[in-house]
């Protein structure tokens, strides 16, 4: 039972982190707006909200990779057998993995340079190298999720559907049946 719960948490890790970051930067921005109205602005809140938003976006992109929810143009594969579309998707995922590897390597180079020649953020006085750690973290997580999704599709033979398509199919079926979704 514990193993199942732990696997569920790991499977949705980026989603949980994204939810926390979203709530955090919205609360920070609300605090900034509220205090500004009373003449006591906190200048560091804008910078903190900006960095937490960037982290939110990258964790969200990784979570979208886990859900196979990134936008893809697939209509050109309809006239061909299914294996052609699958092969092209696998090839494009290979290109995506290569891009992610390049991003991890290059971002680690930038972080190394920022540690050698430190640069602090203006308001918080944080080392920028720590903030840039989101790049190798996110692109590594995305790579793992791309591999996970492809294993699920091609090895475990699970049919994955993007979350927005599931809702659309349910709504269409309900409409056709004359009921509500």
mmCIF file with all atom_site columns, C-alpha atoms in Angstrom, residues 1 3 5 13 15-16 30 40 42 44 49-50 55 73 83 85 88 91 97 99 105 116 132-133 137:
data_model
loop_
_atom_site.group_PDB
_atom_site.id
_atom_site.type_symbol
_atom_site.label_atom_id
_atom_site.label_alt_id
_atom_site.label_comp_id
_atom_site.label_asym_id
_atom_site.label_entity_id
_atom_site.label_seq_id
_atom_site.pdbx_PDB_ins_code
_atom_site.Cartn_x
_atom_site.Cartn_y
_atom_site.Cartn_z
_atom_site.occupancy
_atom_site.B_iso_or_equiv
_atom_site.pdbx_formal_charge
_atom_site.auth_seq_id
_atom_site.auth_comp_id
_atom_site.auth_asym_id
_atom_site.auth_atom_id
_atom_site.pdbx_PDB_model_num
ATOM 1  C CA . UNK A 1 1   ? 0.000  0.000  0.000   1.00 0.00 ? 1   UNK A CA 1
ATOM 2  C CA . UNK A 1 3   ? 4.600  1.566  -2.261  1.00 0.00 ? 3   UNK A CA 1
ATOM 3  C CA . UNK A 1 5   ? 1.049  5.759  -2.534  1.00 0.00 ? 5   UNK A CA 1
ATOM 4  C CA . UNK A 1 13  ? 5.518  15.093 -8.329  1.00 0.00 ? 13  UNK A CA 1
ATOM 5  C CA . UNK A 1 15  ? 1.999  18.574 -10.528 1.00 0.00 ? 15  UNK A CA 1
ATOM 6  C CA . UNK A 1 16  ? 2.210  18.914 -6.753  1.00 0.00 ? 16  UNK A CA 1
ATOM 7  C CA . UNK A 1 30  ? -1.618 39.582 -3.399  1.00 0.00 ? 30  UNK A CA 1
ATOM 8  C CA . UNK A 1 40  ? 4.228  49.839 2.594   1.00 0.00 ? 40  UNK A CA 1
ATOM 9  C CA . UNK A 1 42  ? 7.699  45.091 -0.254  1.00 0.00 ? 42  UNK A CA 1
ATOM 10 C CA . UNK A 1 44  ? 11.416 41.904 -2.924  1.00 0.00 ? 44  UNK A CA 1
ATOM 11 C CA . UNK A 1 49  ? 7.046  36.045 -7.516  1.00 0.00 ? 49  UNK A CA 1
ATOM 12 C CA . UNK A 1 50  ? 8.909  36.241 -10.836 1.00 0.00 ? 50  UNK A CA 1
ATOM 13 C CA . UNK A 1 55  ? 9.986  27.560 -11.630 1.00 0.00 ? 55  UNK A CA 1
ATOM 14 C CA . UNK A 1 73  ? 0.515  18.332 -34.874 1.00 0.00 ? 73  UNK A CA 1
ATOM 15 C CA . UNK A 1 83  ? 2.893  2.689  -37.236 1.00 0.00 ? 83  UNK A CA 1
ATOM 16 C CA . UNK A 1 85  ? 2.622  8.160  -36.961 1.00 0.00 ? 85  UNK A CA 1
ATOM 17 C CA . UNK A 1 88  ? 7.439  9.808  -36.397 1.00 0.00 ? 88  UNK A CA 1
ATOM 18 C CA . UNK A 1 91  ? 11.601 10.170 -33.728 1.00 0.00 ? 91  UNK A CA 1
ATOM 19 C CA . UNK A 1 97  ? 15.394 14.183 -25.684 1.00 0.00 ? 97  UNK A CA 1
ATOM 20 C CA . UNK A 1 99  ? 17.409 18.975 -27.051 1.00 0.00 ? 99  UNK A CA 1
ATOM 21 C CA . UNK A 1 105 ? 24.669 20.392 -20.323 1.00 0.00 ? 105 UNK A CA 1
ATOM 22 C CA . UNK A 1 116 ? 32.825 31.216 -10.606 1.00 0.00 ? 116 UNK A CA 1
ATOM 23 C CA . UNK A 1 132 ? 19.129 28.765 -12.621 1.00 0.00 ? 132 UNK A CA 1
ATOM 24 C CA . UNK A 1 133 ? 19.125 25.238 -11.191 1.00 0.00 ? 133 UNK A CA 1
ATOM 25 C CA . UNK A 1 137 ? 16.184 19.955 -12.975 1.00 0.00 ? 137 UNK A CA 1
#
